[in-house]
XYZ file of C-alpha atoms in Angstrom:
109
model
C 0.000 0.000 0.000
C 1.192 3.516 -0.847
C 1.663 5.612 2.329
C 2.367 9.056 0.839
C 0.798 12.028 2.510
C -1.794 13.857 0.481
C -1.957 17.621 0.839
C -5.433 19.059 1.013
C -6.200 22.306 -0.700
C -7.381 25.104 1.532
C -9.766 27.737 0.253
C -8.610 30.561 2.490
C -8.957 34.125 1.278
C -5.430 35.534 0.797
C -4.560 38.608 2.863
C -4.779 41.984 1.195
C -1.340 43.198 0.216
C -0.950 46.846 -0.833
C -0.830 46.990 -4.621
C -2.353 43.523 -5.087
C -5.029 43.506 -7.730
C -6.339 46.958 -6.895
C -8.555 46.977 -9.983
C -10.436 43.958 -8.641
C -10.862 45.659 -5.260
C -12.108 48.811 -6.978
C -14.676 46.787 -8.937
C -15.882 45.106 -5.737
C -16.241 48.472 -3.983
C -18.114 49.881 -6.988
C -20.478 46.886 -6.851
C -21.161 47.568 -3.175
C -21.876 51.210 -4.008
C -24.349 50.180 -6.711
C -26.039 47.808 -4.242
C -26.555 50.868 -2.032
C -27.996 52.792 -5.019
C -24.917 54.989 -5.230
C -23.976 55.780 -8.808
C -20.196 55.672 -9.412
C -18.830 58.029 -12.055
C -15.246 58.524 -13.158
C -14.758 62.000 -14.585
C -12.036 64.381 -15.703
C -11.855 67.754 -14.010
C -10.634 69.902 -11.156
C -12.444 68.428 -8.135
C -11.856 66.216 -5.137
C -13.153 62.666 -5.405
C -16.106 62.287 -3.052
C -19.700 61.222 -2.535
C -22.262 63.857 -3.500
C -26.003 64.119 -3.292
C -27.893 65.592 -6.231
C -31.575 65.735 -5.354
C -32.474 62.208 -4.295
C -29.514 60.624 -6.077
C -26.198 59.751 -4.450
C -23.248 59.907 -6.835
C -19.654 58.954 -6.116
C -17.374 61.068 -8.293
C -13.866 59.699 -8.838
C -11.139 61.583 -10.697
C -10.192 59.735 -13.859
C -6.488 60.623 -13.631
C -6.026 59.410 -10.041
C -4.243 56.103 -9.445
C -6.448 53.082 -8.768
C -5.129 52.893 -5.188
C -6.428 56.410 -4.493
C -9.838 55.527 -5.973
C -9.969 52.438 -3.732
C -9.108 54.566 -0.679
C -11.722 57.220 -1.430
C -14.483 54.734 -2.231
C -13.678 52.631 0.848
C -13.718 55.741 3.056
C -17.141 56.794 1.776
C -18.628 53.286 1.878
C -17.337 52.698 5.415
C -19.754 55.440 6.521
C -22.756 53.604 5.029
C -24.918 50.860 6.555
C -23.408 47.676 5.090
C -25.120 45.159 7.404
C -27.158 43.322 4.772
C -24.486 43.219 2.075
C -22.325 40.179 1.404
C -18.737 41.441 1.318
C -15.673 39.342 0.558
C -13.042 39.296 3.347
C -10.411 41.264 1.399
C -12.840 44.133 0.808
C -14.192 43.941 4.370
C -10.644 44.425 5.639
C -10.255 47.579 3.541
C -13.611 48.905 4.751
C -12.704 48.188 8.381
C -9.387 50.021 7.976
C -11.153 52.989 6.369
C -13.704 53.074 9.205
C -10.975 53.082 11.843
C -9.223 55.988 10.088
C -12.520 57.913 9.987
C -13.071 57.312 13.715
C -9.581 58.657 14.511
C -10.227 61.807 12.445
C -13.617 62.370 14.091
C -12.078 62.695 17.560
């Protein structure tokens, strides 16, 4: 009988490493925003990326020429202020949102 050990594959979510697949993280954050009925727009212009309210609509404006990492930071910061209780969020994105929320709490005090 063959007595070799068999390695089992684990399906753990890899930790978020700065610079790792930021485009994927941005897409996930944009999907969360859409779930919350927040329109995400990437525009050229002289403005600061932020969440705005126009009438009854909520629109997240992101500067087109900013690096993806900056867009992720801004979107995470704004989404961390929203009620995300009933939204299924992957662990990598949840970690980013938690970090953004802790930064916001430090700035509020």
